[in-house]
Amino acid sequence: MDNYSGKSVFGGIAIGKIRIFQKGRQEIKNIKADNPKSEIERFNDARNKAIEGLQELYEKALKEAGEQSAAILQIHQLMLNDIDYTSSVEGIITKQNVTAEFAVAVTRDYFYEMFSSMEDEYMKARAADVKDVSERVIRILCNDHSKPADSKVPSIIIADDLAPSETVQLDKDLVLAFVTVHGSVNSHTAILAKTMGIPAITNVDIPLNRSINGRMAVVDGYNGIIYVDPDSKFVREMQTLQEKELYKRKLLLELKGKDNVTLDGKKMMLYANIGNTKDLASVTENDANGIGLFRSEFIYFEKNSLPTEEEQFEIYKTAAETLAGKRVVVRTLDIGADKQTDYFNLETEENPAMGLRAIRICLTNQEIFKTQLRALYRASDFGNISIMYPFITSVEEIKEIKKITEEVKKELDAQGVDYSHNIEEGIMIETPAAALISDKLAKEVDFFSIGTNDLSQYAMAIDRQNSKTDRFYDPHHLAVLRMIKMVVDNAHKNRIKAGICGELGADLSLTETFLKIGVDALSVSPAMILPLRDKIRKTDTSKLDLQYDL
Ligand code: PEP
Ligand code: MG
């Protein structure tokens, strides 16, 4: 098996035979012309025919790939009407007494070089467009009506480069993947591949000779790799991956934009858990209702010293703006126990999971806490930010937090700094103490989010870091499930919402139970949003008995 790497344009797995896409590059034979006037007429006729052809392609692309993708074909039409372009061709014909096709070829090369040398990636990508439209005109001038040979078998298309018009002309059902030697990930061909949902990779140094045509290959669009002549074991592995991915894509198509609502009308919010702004794309891609847990400690781990207020503000602001009004719950710094970083100089503790961690560190070292709070309040002016405090065990801690937040807000007021006055502040319920006094805690905060990872470790006295205890760990332990129900009931009695943001939220075998007991929201890894939406939409809680003795 040979493999060739390039840049990923669109993820996905494709398995099939290779088909080399040969373009008929027109050889221009006639260079000298006698009558410049008739050459200019020939050029304008060909140009008009090319514009008509592009209009037909535009309508085809509009149906198959949508408005955004089809727009490039309108841009191509505009290029052919561009005054700089047409006067360049006409000028060359008149000054050099050459044929229209030669003048177009010279203009093509000139504009191609000009766009290619631009710094801006978007403009750089236009080089391929100008080449594409020019070659269309040249083909018409040379009376070349040939189209690249079509295959009737769906194949992996490998080409030196693909122009947008070539991409749309291909029958979508016969293309398993696109692999190109040249091309840019920002090109419209790339945009078309993404919109058509076809795995695509570019900048792959693969030989484009006949010997590769018809050979079996696997394209891994996620990692930008094509494997030629894979063995059967590898093909089977990739088929399994492909099936999973197809299932996910089916869900995506069917479920995007839909509510998380059961057959009997119970609604649940589905939020995403993230660790940094790189994860924001997958939140949107998976159509989350917002972010239910932004583990802010990762911002601290990515640095060698404490992140400044300004650095944090930019990160929270980006998250708030990207989510455009959807909820972004940022959890304040939760370090200690298994989450350590050198520059904090945390003392070695006998029992760190029960030591100085999370809110205990923030209440001990209030300057670090205040810096984060200032950044969060400031960012709240740019979207829908909520603040969540981890590892709470008592009402007194909340009172202490409130005192600090009031001080921070007063400071911001005195400095005339804007922040949202409707910001919700909630707590994580991740200690048995918090669960058992959740009736009292509910009176102090705007929402609860149950951290089942820690709640389980403390309830069962099982260190989540110690694999030796695995066989004693029961993820569905009645103690944990009962505490979840108790927390939800106490939240509702006090008219606040309770969600789950620990790993248990993504456990599809518990979704029905969570719906039945009225959990308001689940916050999970982005990839789990749509499988959960699917599960919720197929559930009828009125026909369900509670599976557990809650
Ligand atoms: C939890 O404890 O369930 C939780 C969500 O927080 P973390 O896993 O970050 O401790
Ligand atoms: Mg936790």
Tab-separated table of C-alpha atoms in Angstrom, residues 68-525:
chain	number	residue	atom	x	y	z
A	68	GLN	CA	-23.305	30.215	-2.077
A	69	SER	CA	-21.430	27.690	-4.189
A	70	ALA	CA	-23.096	28.631	-7.454
A	71	ALA	CA	-22.070	32.250	-6.945
A	72	ILE	CA	-18.567	31.523	-8.287
A	73	LEU	CA	-20.032	30.921	-11.725
A	74	GLN	CA	-21.539	34.379	-11.635
A	75	ILE	CA	-18.128	35.713	-10.653
A	76	HIS	CA	-16.708	33.933	-13.714
A	77	GLN	CA	-19.267	35.708	-15.873
A	78	LEU	CA	-18.248	39.013	-14.316
A	79	MET	CA	-14.574	38.240	-14.994
A	80	LEU	CA	-15.378	37.825	-18.672
A	81	ASN	CA	-17.056	41.216	-18.633
A	82	ASP	CA	-14.245	42.833	-16.698
A	83	ILE	CA	-12.870	45.829	-18.524
A	84	ASP	CA	-9.233	45.152	-17.573
A	85	TYR	CA	-9.520	41.613	-18.867
A	86	THR	CA	-11.281	42.427	-22.147
A	87	SER	CA	-9.085	45.426	-22.930
A	88	SER	CA	-5.990	43.343	-22.281
A	89	VAL	CA	-7.138	40.766	-24.863
A	90	GLU	CA	-8.199	43.407	-27.381
A	91	GLY	CA	-4.997	45.405	-26.867
A	92	ILE	CA	-2.818	42.342	-27.532
A	93	ILE	CA	-4.787	41.497	-30.690
A	94	THR	CA	-4.427	45.025	-32.095
A	95	LYS	CA	-0.862	45.747	-31.065
A	96	GLN	CA	0.655	42.369	-31.872
A	97	ASN	CA	-1.547	41.260	-34.794
A	98	VAL	CA	-2.243	37.909	-33.158
A	99	THR	CA	-5.251	35.558	-33.046
A	100	ALA	CA	-7.931	35.921	-30.394
A	101	GLU	CA	-7.028	32.571	-28.777
A	102	PHE	CA	-3.388	33.572	-28.462
A	103	ALA	CA	-4.324	36.946	-26.949
A	104	VAL	CA	-6.603	35.212	-24.418
A	105	ALA	CA	-3.811	32.764	-23.519
A	106	VAL	CA	-1.352	35.621	-22.914
A	107	THR	CA	-3.934	37.489	-20.833
A	108	ARG	CA	-4.671	34.268	-18.893
A	109	ASP	CA	-0.997	33.809	-18.026
A	110	TYR	CA	-0.575	37.448	-17.048
A	111	PHE	CA	-3.619	37.501	-14.715
A	112	TYR	CA	-2.731	34.044	-13.372
A	113	GLU	CA	0.729	35.244	-12.353
A	114	MET	CA	-0.678	38.443	-10.886
A	115	PHE	CA	-3.249	36.678	-8.656
A	116	SER	CA	-0.830	33.894	-7.690
A	117	SER	CA	1.713	36.378	-6.370
A	118	MET	CA	-0.784	38.148	-4.111
A	119	GLU	CA	-0.387	37.841	-0.337
A	120	ASP	CA	-4.081	37.570	0.389
A	121	GLU	CA	-5.118	33.895	0.325
A	122	TYR	CA	-8.534	34.698	-1.135
A	123	MET	CA	-7.076	36.700	-4.035
A	124	LYS	CA	-4.431	34.032	-4.581
A	125	ALA	CA	-7.178	31.490	-5.069
A	126	ARG	CA	-8.675	33.636	-7.868
A	127	ALA	CA	-5.717	32.635	-10.097
A	128	ALA	CA	-7.438	29.310	-10.769
A	129	ASP	CA	-10.650	31.132	-11.684
A	130	VAL	CA	-9.078	33.379	-14.271
A	131	LYS	CA	-7.354	30.371	-15.803
A	132	ASP	CA	-10.619	28.480	-15.875
A	133	VAL	CA	-12.638	31.202	-17.660
A	134	SER	CA	-9.851	31.890	-20.135
A	135	GLU	CA	-9.582	28.240	-21.094
A	136	ARG	CA	-13.325	28.105	-21.611
A	137	VAL	CA	-13.053	30.965	-24.108
A	138	ILE	CA	-10.029	29.368	-25.798
A	139	ARG	CA	-11.882	26.063	-26.196
A	140	ILE	CA	-14.758	27.871	-27.894
A	141	LEU	CA	-12.357	29.763	-30.167
A	142	CYS	CA	-10.647	26.500	-31.139
A	143	ASN	CA	-14.000	24.742	-31.696
A	144	ASP	CA	-13.137	22.204	-29.012
A	145	HIS	CA	-16.400	20.762	-27.661
A	146	SER	CA	-14.814	17.806	-25.942
A	147	LYS	CA	-15.757	17.088	-22.361
A	148	PRO	CA	-13.576	15.007	-20.065
A	149	ALA	CA	-14.547	11.373	-20.464
A	150	ASP	CA	-17.155	10.375	-17.922
A	151	SER	CA	-17.125	7.093	-16.117
A	152	LYS	CA	-20.320	5.328	-15.132
A	153	VAL	CA	-18.769	3.986	-11.950
A	154	PRO	CA	-18.448	6.208	-8.870
A	155	SER	CA	-14.724	6.948	-8.551
A	156	ILE	CA	-12.088	8.876	-6.670
A	157	ILE	CA	-11.245	11.761	-8.987
A	158	ILE	CA	-7.569	12.668	-9.115
A	159	ALA	CA	-6.498	15.737	-11.061
A	160	ASP	CA	-3.609	18.114	-11.331
A	161	ASP	CA	-6.039	20.868	-10.414
A	162	LEU	CA	-9.774	21.237	-10.759
A	163	ALA	CA	-11.509	24.394	-11.819
A	164	PRO	CA	-14.877	25.250	-10.256
A	165	SER	CA	-16.638	24.811	-13.587
A	166	GLU	CA	-15.057	21.383	-14.002
A	167	THR	CA	-16.120	20.451	-10.500
A	168	VAL	CA	-19.799	21.291	-11.081
A	169	GLN	CA	-19.851	19.611	-14.468
A	170	LEU	CA	-18.931	16.291	-12.879
A	171	ASP	CA	-21.895	14.130	-12.005
A	172	LYS	CA	-21.963	14.372	-8.207
A	173	ASP	CA	-23.224	10.803	-7.841
A	174	LEU	CA	-20.180	9.490	-9.669
A	175	VAL	CA	-17.614	11.283	-7.489
A	176	LEU	CA	-16.467	9.564	-4.293
A	177	ALA	CA	-13.692	12.055	-3.504
A	178	PHE	CA	-11.553	14.765	-5.018
A	179	VAL	CA	-7.757	14.585	-4.830
A	180	THR	CA	-5.695	17.293	-6.491
A	181	VAL	CA	-1.962	17.814	-6.864
A	182	HIS	CA	-2.373	21.582	-6.835
A	183	GLY	CA	-5.058	23.928	-5.596
A	184	SER	CA	-5.857	25.805	-2.463
A	185	VAL	CA	-8.036	24.918	0.493
A	186	ASN	CA	-9.729	28.310	0.123
A	187	SER	CA	-10.523	27.938	-3.563
A	188	HIS	CA	-14.082	27.786	-4.774
A	189	THR	CA	-13.462	24.245	-5.887
A	190	ALA	CA	-12.799	23.514	-2.239
A	191	ILE	CA	-15.961	25.390	-1.247
A	192	LEU	CA	-17.921	23.376	-3.816
A	193	ALA	CA	-16.497	20.094	-2.506
A	194	LYS	CA	-17.472	21.076	1.031
A	195	THR	CA	-20.986	22.065	0.037
A	196	MET	CA	-21.448	18.891	-1.972
A	197	GLY	CA	-20.233	17.031	1.119
A	198	ILE	CA	-17.553	15.172	-0.858
A	199	PRO	CA	-14.265	14.237	0.862
A	200	ALA	CA	-11.493	16.286	-0.701
A	201	ILE	CA	-7.750	16.729	-0.310
A	202	THR	CA	-5.357	18.998	-2.106
A	203	ASN	CA	-1.606	19.503	-2.497
A	204	VAL	CA	-1.060	15.764	-2.776
A	205	ASP	CA	2.162	14.765	-4.452
A	206	ILE	CA	0.743	11.768	-6.287
A	207	PRO	CA	1.975	10.695	-9.748
A	208	LEU	CA	-0.673	11.396	-12.364
A	209	ASN	CA	0.336	8.635	-14.750
A	210	ARG	CA	-1.754	5.972	-16.412
A	211	SER	CA	-0.511	3.260	-14.063
A	212	ILE	CA	-2.478	4.772	-11.201
A	213	ASN	CA	-5.739	4.948	-13.124
A	214	GLY	CA	-8.267	2.305	-12.051
A	215	ARG	CA	-6.334	1.282	-8.917
A	216	MET	CA	-8.126	0.775	-5.652
A	217	ALA	CA	-7.713	3.539	-3.051
A	218	VAL	CA	-8.964	4.890	0.253
A	219	VAL	CA	-9.223	8.644	0.795
A	220	ASP	CA	-9.075	9.846	4.374
A	221	GLY	CA	-10.373	13.389	4.005
A	222	TYR	CA	-9.991	14.090	7.736
A	223	ASN	CA	-6.249	13.594	7.708
A	224	GLY	CA	-5.627	14.513	4.072
A	225	ILE	CA	-4.232	11.118	3.019
A	226	ILE	CA	-4.872	8.851	0.048
A	227	TYR	CA	-3.897	5.170	0.352
A	228	VAL	CA	-3.369	3.361	-2.949
A	229	ASP	CA	-3.747	-0.459	-3.116
A	230	PRO	CA	-4.813	-0.860	0.515
A	231	ASP	CA	-4.968	-4.389	1.961
A	232	SER	CA	-8.353	-5.877	2.842
A	233	LYS	CA	-7.875	-5.472	6.611
A	234	PHE	CA	-7.280	-1.742	6.203
A	235	VAL	CA	-10.257	-1.418	3.848
A	236	ARG	CA	-12.496	-3.109	6.440
A	237	GLU	CA	-11.286	-0.719	9.159
A	238	MET	CA	-11.960	2.259	6.941
A	239	GLN	CA	-15.389	0.872	6.004
A	240	THR	CA	-16.341	0.782	9.675
A	241	LEU	CA	-15.221	4.389	10.031
A	242	GLN	CA	-17.155	5.298	6.911
A	243	GLU	CA	-20.342	3.681	8.204
A	244	LYS	CA	-20.080	5.636	11.451
A	245	GLU	CA	-19.501	8.799	9.537
A	246	LEU	CA	-22.418	8.173	7.175
A	247	TYR	CA	-24.683	7.655	10.163
A	248	LYS	CA	-23.476	10.914	11.647
A	249	ARG	CA	-23.968	12.757	8.395
A	250	LYS	CA	-27.468	11.368	7.997
A	251	LEU	CA	-28.278	12.641	11.459
A	252	LEU	CA	-26.771	15.990	10.656
A	253	LEU	CA	-28.860	16.449	7.564
A	254	GLU	CA	-32.070	15.308	9.161
A	255	LEU	CA	-31.676	16.882	12.540
A	256	LYS	CA	-29.971	20.198	11.978
A	257	GLY	CA	-32.197	23.072	12.990
A	258	LYS	CA	-34.702	20.787	14.731
A	259	ASP	CA	-35.783	20.935	18.355
A	260	ASN	CA	-34.732	18.460	21.002
A	261	VAL	CA	-38.291	17.486	21.783
A	262	THR	CA	-39.814	14.132	22.705
A	263	LEU	CA	-42.861	12.628	21.003
A	264	ASP	CA	-44.941	13.764	23.990
A	265	GLY	CA	-43.594	17.310	23.803
A	266	LYS	CA	-40.871	17.397	26.493
A	267	LYS	CA	-38.032	19.730	25.589
A	268	MET	CA	-34.408	19.436	26.584
A	269	MET	CA	-31.535	21.779	25.769
A	270	LEU	CA	-28.395	20.241	24.279
A	271	TYR	CA	-25.222	22.201	24.907
A	272	ALA	CA	-21.589	21.540	24.067
A	273	ASN	CA	-18.587	21.090	26.356
A	274	ILE	CA	-15.464	22.854	25.139
A	275	GLY	CA	-11.929	23.588	26.339
A	276	ASN	CA	-10.802	26.355	23.999
A	277	THR	CA	-11.851	28.550	21.094
A	278	LYS	CA	-10.624	25.973	18.552
A	279	ASP	CA	-13.614	23.872	19.577
A	280	LEU	CA	-16.097	26.602	18.616
A	281	ALA	CA	-16.406	25.390	15.011
A	282	SER	CA	-17.637	21.987	16.115
A	283	VAL	CA	-20.226	23.614	18.398
A	284	THR	CA	-21.804	25.357	15.411
A	285	GLU	CA	-21.286	22.399	13.079
A	286	ASN	CA	-23.162	20.101	15.416
A	287	ASP	CA	-25.953	22.609	15.935
A	288	ALA	CA	-25.615	22.842	19.714
A	289	ASN	CA	-28.037	25.121	21.576
A	290	GLY	CA	-25.009	26.780	23.101
A	291	ILE	CA	-22.025	25.989	25.296
A	292	GLY	CA	-22.939	24.394	28.600
A	293	LEU	CA	-19.417	23.998	29.940
A	294	PHE	CA	-16.397	26.002	28.850
A	295	ARG	CA	-13.609	24.474	30.957
A	296	SER	CA	-11.698	27.725	31.405
A	297	GLU	CA	-8.737	26.052	33.110
A	298	PHE	CA	-7.510	24.985	29.674
A	299	ILE	CA	-6.757	28.640	28.972
A	300	TYR	CA	-4.408	28.524	31.964
A	301	PHE	CA	-2.844	25.219	30.894
A	302	GLU	CA	-1.990	26.495	27.444
A	303	LYS	CA	0.297	29.129	28.939
A	304	ASN	CA	3.486	29.199	30.980
A	305	SER	CA	2.229	31.934	33.260
A	306	LEU	CA	-1.140	33.249	34.391
A	307	PRO	CA	-3.243	34.487	31.458
A	308	THR	CA	-3.864	38.217	31.716
A	309	GLU	CA	-7.313	39.802	31.998
A	310	GLU	CA	-6.975	41.025	28.403
A	311	GLU	CA	-6.038	37.584	27.064
A	312	GLN	CA	-8.965	35.992	28.828
A	313	PHE	CA	-11.362	38.750	27.783
A	314	GLU	CA	-10.521	38.176	24.096
A	315	ILE	CA	-11.170	34.439	24.431
A	316	TYR	CA	-14.522	34.799	26.219
A	317	LYS	CA	-15.555	37.585	23.848
A	318	THR	CA	-14.764	35.391	20.814
A	319	ALA	CA	-16.866	32.582	22.255
A	320	ALA	CA	-19.762	34.951	23.038
A	321	GLU	CA	-19.668	36.570	19.602
A	322	THR	CA	-19.350	33.270	17.728
A	323	LEU	CA	-22.364	31.877	19.534
A	324	ALA	CA	-24.296	35.021	18.540
A	325	GLY	CA	-26.756	35.213	21.401
A	326	LYS	CA	-26.802	31.518	22.260
A	327	ARG	CA	-25.810	30.674	25.792
A	328	VAL	CA	-22.117	30.344	26.736
A	329	VAL	CA	-21.578	28.968	30.243
A	330	VAL	CA	-18.010	29.579	31.347
A	331	ARG	CA	-16.853	27.663	34.375
A	332	THR	CA	-14.340	29.547	36.467
A	333	LEU	CA	-10.896	28.087	37.013
A	334	ASP	CA	-11.057	24.457	38.129
A	335	ILE	CA	-7.479	23.385	38.827
A	336	GLY	CA	-6.081	21.108	41.473
A	337	ALA	CA	-6.434	17.348	41.913
A	338	ASP	CA	-5.700	15.780	38.501
A	339	LYS	CA	-5.478	19.181	36.778
A	340	GLN	CA	-2.101	20.706	37.628
A	341	THR	CA	0.137	23.252	36.030
A	342	ASP	CA	3.664	24.140	37.153
A	343	TYR	CA	3.459	27.896	37.537
A	344	PHE	CA	0.682	27.645	40.132
A	345	ASN	CA	3.171	25.960	42.465
A	346	LEU	CA	0.440	23.984	44.127
A	347	GLU	CA	1.733	22.213	47.199
A	348	THR	CA	1.836	18.436	47.097
A	349	GLU	CA	-1.134	17.162	49.045
A	350	GLU	CA	-1.823	13.787	50.654
A	351	ASN	CA	-5.248	13.667	49.069
A	352	PRO	CA	-5.460	16.217	46.258
A	353	ALA	CA	-8.953	15.243	45.056
A	354	MET	CA	-10.163	16.435	48.429
A	355	GLY	CA	-7.650	19.204	48.777
A	356	LEU	CA	-7.209	22.751	47.678
A	357	ARG	CA	-8.847	22.726	44.257
A	358	ALA	CA	-11.223	24.695	42.039
A	359	ILE	CA	-13.274	27.302	43.934
A	360	ARG	CA	-11.163	26.686	47.030
A	361	ILE	CA	-8.099	27.995	45.180
A	362	CYS	CA	-10.062	30.989	43.879
A	363	LEU	CA	-11.357	31.863	47.334
A	364	THR	CA	-7.854	31.489	48.755
A	365	ASN	CA	-6.123	33.447	46.006
A	366	GLN	CA	-8.697	36.096	45.221
A	367	GLU	CA	-6.580	38.154	42.825
A	368	ILE	CA	-6.481	35.290	40.297
A	369	PHE	CA	-10.246	34.902	40.715
A	370	LYS	CA	-10.950	38.623	40.300
A	371	THR	CA	-8.896	38.830	37.102
A	372	GLN	CA	-10.993	36.063	35.592
A	373	LEU	CA	-14.255	37.602	36.785
A	374	ARG	CA	-13.367	41.005	35.309
A	375	ALA	CA	-12.617	39.362	31.962
A	376	LEU	CA	-15.889	37.456	32.089
A	377	TYR	CA	-18.061	40.451	33.010
A	378	ARG	CA	-16.463	42.553	30.298
A	379	ALA	CA	-17.050	39.806	27.717
A	380	SER	CA	-20.690	39.506	28.827
A	381	ASP	CA	-21.351	42.739	26.957
A	382	PHE	CA	-20.721	40.877	23.669
A	383	GLY	CA	-23.121	37.961	23.940
A	384	ASN	CA	-24.958	35.649	26.278
A	385	ILE	CA	-22.401	34.632	28.914
A	386	SER	CA	-23.257	32.806	32.135
A	387	ILE	CA	-20.728	32.149	34.889
A	388	MET	CA	-20.541	28.814	36.677
A	389	TYR	CA	-18.612	28.054	39.865
A	390	PRO	CA	-17.161	24.548	40.367
A	391	PHE	CA	-16.778	22.299	43.368
A	392	ILE	CA	-19.272	23.995	45.664
A	393	THR	CA	-20.006	22.347	49.018
A	394	SER	CA	-21.768	25.044	51.062
A	395	VAL	CA	-24.025	28.117	51.071
A	396	GLU	CA	-21.196	30.039	52.749
A	397	GLU	CA	-18.976	29.590	49.706
A	398	ILE	CA	-21.654	31.124	47.508
A	399	LYS	CA	-21.997	34.059	49.889
A	400	GLU	CA	-18.235	34.590	49.706
A	401	ILE	CA	-18.301	34.404	45.908
A	402	LYS	CA	-21.118	36.966	45.829
A	403	LYS	CA	-19.102	39.339	47.965
A	404	ILE	CA	-16.210	39.118	45.523
A	405	THR	CA	-18.394	39.485	42.422
A	406	GLU	CA	-20.024	42.572	43.947
A	407	GLU	CA	-16.577	44.097	44.513
A	408	VAL	CA	-15.556	43.346	40.927
A	409	LYS	CA	-18.756	44.863	39.535
A	410	LYS	CA	-18.324	47.976	41.690
A	411	GLU	CA	-14.800	48.389	40.324
A	412	LEU	CA	-16.053	48.049	36.762
A	413	ASP	CA	-18.834	50.582	37.450
A	414	ALA	CA	-16.323	53.024	38.908
A	415	GLN	CA	-14.170	52.649	35.798
A	416	GLY	CA	-17.182	53.073	33.515
A	417	VAL	CA	-16.661	49.620	31.978
A	418	ASP	CA	-19.732	48.065	30.323
A	419	TYR	CA	-20.977	44.611	31.227
A	420	SER	CA	-24.279	42.783	31.093
A	421	HIS	CA	-26.517	43.257	34.130
A	422	ASN	CA	-28.557	40.145	33.251
A	423	ILE	CA	-25.695	37.689	33.508
A	424	GLU	CA	-26.788	34.378	35.080
A	425	GLU	CA	-24.580	32.830	37.737
A	426	GLY	CA	-24.864	29.174	38.620
A	427	ILE	CA	-22.973	26.397	40.302
A	428	MET	CA	-21.814	22.903	39.597
A	429	ILE	CA	-23.298	20.215	41.739
A	430	GLU	CA	-20.414	17.785	41.846
A	431	THR	CA	-20.046	16.968	45.511
A	432	PRO	CA	-22.501	14.863	47.527
A	433	ALA	CA	-22.646	17.774	49.991
A	434	ALA	CA	-23.960	20.104	47.315
A	435	ALA	CA	-26.484	17.529	46.100
A	436	LEU	CA	-27.799	16.954	49.611
A	437	ILE	CA	-28.261	20.663	50.342
A	438	SER	CA	-29.403	21.542	46.830
A	439	ASP	CA	-32.702	22.815	48.294
A	440	LYS	CA	-30.730	25.527	50.105
A	441	LEU	CA	-28.275	26.205	47.277
A	442	ALA	CA	-31.124	26.634	44.771
A	443	LYS	CA	-32.217	29.756	46.610
A	444	GLU	CA	-28.840	31.384	46.043
A	445	VAL	CA	-28.107	30.826	42.353
A	446	ASP	CA	-29.627	31.042	38.867
A	447	PHE	CA	-28.960	27.476	37.710
A	448	PHE	CA	-27.425	24.111	38.549
A	449	SER	CA	-25.201	21.958	36.366
A	450	ILE	CA	-24.485	18.492	37.690
A	451	GLY	CA	-20.867	17.370	37.304
A	452	THR	CA	-21.368	13.633	37.314
A	453	ASN	CA	-17.660	12.886	36.887
A	454	ASP	CA	-16.764	14.248	40.282
A	455	LEU	CA	-20.131	13.518	41.837
A	456	SER	CA	-19.630	9.811	41.024
A	457	GLN	CA	-16.075	9.732	42.348
A	458	TYR	CA	-17.083	11.312	45.644
A	459	ALA	CA	-20.342	9.348	45.975
A	460	MET	CA	-18.722	5.963	45.376
A	461	ALA	CA	-15.351	6.901	46.935
A	462	ILE	CA	-13.682	5.891	43.692
A	463	ASP	CA	-10.704	7.904	42.492
A	464	ARG	CA	-11.476	8.798	38.861
A	465	GLN	CA	-7.724	8.636	38.152
A	466	ASN	CA	-7.117	5.181	39.555
A	467	SER	CA	-7.739	2.410	37.041
A	468	LYS	CA	-7.347	-0.264	39.738
A	469	THR	CA	-10.728	0.738	41.096
A	470	ASP	CA	-12.463	0.394	37.718
A	471	ARG	CA	-14.245	-2.835	38.547
A	472	PHE	CA	-15.891	-1.227	41.572
A	473	TYR	CA	-17.105	1.712	39.527
A	474	ASP	CA	-20.745	1.578	38.500
A	475	PRO	CA	-21.619	4.514	36.248
A	476	HIS	CA	-25.320	3.911	36.869
A	477	HIS	CA	-24.969	3.642	40.640
A	478	LEU	CA	-28.293	4.309	42.307
A	479	ALA	CA	-26.656	6.771	44.706
A	480	VAL	CA	-25.615	9.005	41.821
A	481	LEU	CA	-28.918	8.690	39.960
A	482	ARG	CA	-30.880	9.439	43.122
A	483	MET	CA	-28.766	12.512	43.776
A	484	ILE	CA	-29.387	13.710	40.223
A	485	LYS	CA	-33.142	13.369	40.745
A	486	MET	CA	-32.937	15.129	44.095
A	487	VAL	CA	-31.003	18.042	42.567
A	488	VAL	CA	-33.463	18.378	39.671
A	489	ASP	CA	-36.468	18.308	42.044
A	490	ASN	CA	-34.927	20.927	44.329
A	491	ALA	CA	-34.054	23.120	41.372
A	492	HIS	CA	-37.603	22.965	40.042
A	493	LYS	CA	-39.164	23.646	43.445
A	494	ASN	CA	-37.150	26.863	43.418
A	495	ARG	CA	-37.927	27.622	39.763
A	496	ILE	CA	-34.389	27.281	38.473
A	497	LYS	CA	-33.058	24.880	35.812
A	498	ALA	CA	-30.811	21.874	36.339
A	499	GLY	CA	-28.667	20.265	33.665
A	500	ILE	CA	-25.909	17.677	33.533
A	501	CYS	CA	-22.441	18.505	32.194
A	502	GLY	CA	-20.488	15.411	33.268
A	503	GLU	CA	-19.877	12.448	30.967
A	504	LEU	CA	-23.043	10.708	32.100
A	505	GLY	CA	-25.022	13.282	30.096
A	506	ALA	CA	-23.815	11.628	26.882
A	507	ASP	CA	-24.795	8.118	27.994
A	508	LEU	CA	-27.593	7.288	25.550
A	509	SER	CA	-28.825	4.463	27.757
A	510	LEU	CA	-29.743	7.079	30.391
A	511	THR	CA	-31.369	9.693	28.147
A	512	GLU	CA	-34.876	8.328	28.735
A	513	THR	CA	-34.307	8.389	32.499
A	514	PHE	CA	-33.032	11.957	32.380
A	515	LEU	CA	-36.059	13.016	30.332
A	516	LYS	CA	-38.417	11.217	32.671
A	517	ILE	CA	-37.042	12.923	35.784
A	518	GLY	CA	-37.073	16.317	34.094
A	519	VAL	CA	-33.390	17.149	33.555
A	520	ASP	CA	-33.522	20.476	31.663
A	521	ALA	CA	-30.275	20.310	29.734
A	522	LEU	CA	-27.368	18.066	28.833
A	523	SER	CA	-23.950	19.450	28.021
A	524	VAL	CA	-21.798	16.972	26.131
A	525	SER	CA	-18.954	16.755	23.644
